[in-house]
Coordinates of C-alpha atoms in Angstrom, one line a residue:
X946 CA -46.0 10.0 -14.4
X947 CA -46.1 7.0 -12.1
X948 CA -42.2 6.3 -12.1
X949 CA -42.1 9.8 -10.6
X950 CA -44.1 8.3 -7.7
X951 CA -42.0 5.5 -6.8
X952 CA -38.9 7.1 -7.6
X953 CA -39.6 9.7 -4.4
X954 CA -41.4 7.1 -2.1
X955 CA -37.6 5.2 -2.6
X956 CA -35.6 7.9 -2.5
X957 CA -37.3 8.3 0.9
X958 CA -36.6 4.9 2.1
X959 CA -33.1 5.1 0.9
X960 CA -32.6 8.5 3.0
X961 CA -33.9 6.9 5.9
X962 CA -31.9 3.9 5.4
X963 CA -29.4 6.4 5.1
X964 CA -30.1 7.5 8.7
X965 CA -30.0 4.4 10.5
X966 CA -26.2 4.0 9.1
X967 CA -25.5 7.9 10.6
X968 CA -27.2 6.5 13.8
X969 CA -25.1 3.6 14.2
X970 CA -22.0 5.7 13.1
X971 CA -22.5 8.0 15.7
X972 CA -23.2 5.5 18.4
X973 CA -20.3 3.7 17.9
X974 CA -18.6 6.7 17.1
X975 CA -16.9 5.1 13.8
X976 CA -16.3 7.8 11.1
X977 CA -16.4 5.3 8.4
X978 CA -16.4 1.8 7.4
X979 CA -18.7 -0.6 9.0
X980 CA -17.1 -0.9 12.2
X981 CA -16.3 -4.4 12.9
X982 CA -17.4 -7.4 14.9
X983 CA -18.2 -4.9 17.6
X984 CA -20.7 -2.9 15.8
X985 CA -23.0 -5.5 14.4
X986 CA -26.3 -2.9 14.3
X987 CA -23.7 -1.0 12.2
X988 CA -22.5 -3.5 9.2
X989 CA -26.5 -4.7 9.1
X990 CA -27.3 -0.9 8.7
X991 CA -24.4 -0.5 5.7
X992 CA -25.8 -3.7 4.2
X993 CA -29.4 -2.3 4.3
X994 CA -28.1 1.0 2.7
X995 CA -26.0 -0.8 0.1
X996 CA -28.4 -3.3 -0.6
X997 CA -31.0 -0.7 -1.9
X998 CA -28.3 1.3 -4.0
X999 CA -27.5 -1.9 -5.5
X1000 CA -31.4 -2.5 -6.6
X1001 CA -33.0 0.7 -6.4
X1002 CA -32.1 2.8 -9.8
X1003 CA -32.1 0.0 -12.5
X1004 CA -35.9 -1.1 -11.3
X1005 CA -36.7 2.7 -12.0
X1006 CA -34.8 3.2 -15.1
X1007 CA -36.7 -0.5 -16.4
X1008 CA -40.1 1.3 -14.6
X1009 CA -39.6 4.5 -16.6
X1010 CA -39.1 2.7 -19.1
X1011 CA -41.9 0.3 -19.4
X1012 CA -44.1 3.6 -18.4
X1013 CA -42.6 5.6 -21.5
X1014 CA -43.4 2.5 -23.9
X1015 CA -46.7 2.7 -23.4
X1016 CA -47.4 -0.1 -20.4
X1017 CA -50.4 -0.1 -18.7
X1018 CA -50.8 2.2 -16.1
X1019 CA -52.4 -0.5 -13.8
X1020 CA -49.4 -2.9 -14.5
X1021 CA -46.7 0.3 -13.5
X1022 CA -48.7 0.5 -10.4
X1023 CA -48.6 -3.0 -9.6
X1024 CA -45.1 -3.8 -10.3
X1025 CA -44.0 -0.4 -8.5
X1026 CA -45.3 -1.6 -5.2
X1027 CA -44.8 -5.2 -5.4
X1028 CA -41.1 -3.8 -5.7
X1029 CA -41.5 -0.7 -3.4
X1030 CA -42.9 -3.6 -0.3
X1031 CA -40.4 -6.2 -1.2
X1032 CA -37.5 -3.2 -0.6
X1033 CA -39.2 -2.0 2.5
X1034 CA -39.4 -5.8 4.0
X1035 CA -35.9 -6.6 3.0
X1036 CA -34.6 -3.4 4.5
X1037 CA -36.5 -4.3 7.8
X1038 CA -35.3 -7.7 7.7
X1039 CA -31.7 -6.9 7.5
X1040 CA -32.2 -4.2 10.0
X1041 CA -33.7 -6.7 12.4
X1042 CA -31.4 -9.3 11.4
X1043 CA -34.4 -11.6 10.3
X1044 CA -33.7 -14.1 7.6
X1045 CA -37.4 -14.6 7.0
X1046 CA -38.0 -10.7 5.7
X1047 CA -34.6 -10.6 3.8
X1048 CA -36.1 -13.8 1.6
X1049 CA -39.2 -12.2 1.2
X1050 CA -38.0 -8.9 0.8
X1051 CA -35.8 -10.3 -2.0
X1052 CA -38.5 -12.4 -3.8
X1053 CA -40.5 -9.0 -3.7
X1054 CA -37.8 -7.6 -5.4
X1055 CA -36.0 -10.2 -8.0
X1056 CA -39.7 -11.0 -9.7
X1057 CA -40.7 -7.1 -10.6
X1058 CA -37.1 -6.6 -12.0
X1059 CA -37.2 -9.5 -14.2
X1060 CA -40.9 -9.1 -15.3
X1061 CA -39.8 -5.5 -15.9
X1062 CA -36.9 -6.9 -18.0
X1063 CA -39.1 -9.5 -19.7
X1064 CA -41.8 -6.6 -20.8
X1065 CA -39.5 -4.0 -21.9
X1066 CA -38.2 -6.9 -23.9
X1067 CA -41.2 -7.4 -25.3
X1068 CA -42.0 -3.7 -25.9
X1069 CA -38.6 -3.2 -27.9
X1070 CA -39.1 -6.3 -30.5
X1071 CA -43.3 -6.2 -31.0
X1072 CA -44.3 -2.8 -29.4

């Protein structure tokens, strides 16, 4: 199952995401929250992490279910790493506090969730 893929390649990324927040955390020795003015590295880190919580499990739950309705293995592949690259580039751009890889990283991500909606749409009134 293809979905399967994706689903560990992001759960990676979100674990080392994940990291960078513990690493800030601990540099700035701030148990929780995001730390303040004084810990900028810190609140981009959170934002990273919380960004790809907030997009992460509906793009697989759409991806499994595209893949279970009979979509096109090529088109699963496609749309999984369009989406897997525009999460990776976003994460890096918030990381490095780059406005150029946060668009990017978001237009990588926006157009595979609404082509996944779009298809499962389809799927559910002609498939």
């Amino acid at each position: 199952m293809t979905t399967s893929f994706f689903a560990a390649v992001l759960a990676l990324w979100l674990c080392w995401l994940s990291m960078q927040v513990i690493k800030a955390r601990r540099r700035h020795q701030i148990g929780y929250g995001d730390g303040g003015a004084e810990a900028k590295d810190l609140q981009l880190a959170c934002s990273a992490q919380s960004n790809a919580v907030n997009y992460i499990p509906i793009t697989l739950i759409l991806l499994f279910l595209l893949e279970d309705n009979g979509g096109a293995g090529w088109l699963i592949v496609v749309i999984g790493l369009f989406f897997t690259a525009g999460r990776v580039i976003h994460g890096r751009g918030i990381l490095a506090d780059s406005l150029k890889g946060r668009i990017l990283g978001m237009q990588l991500t926006f157009w595979p969730i609404i082509a996944l909606a779009v298809l499962n749409l389809l799927y559910f009134l002609f498939g």
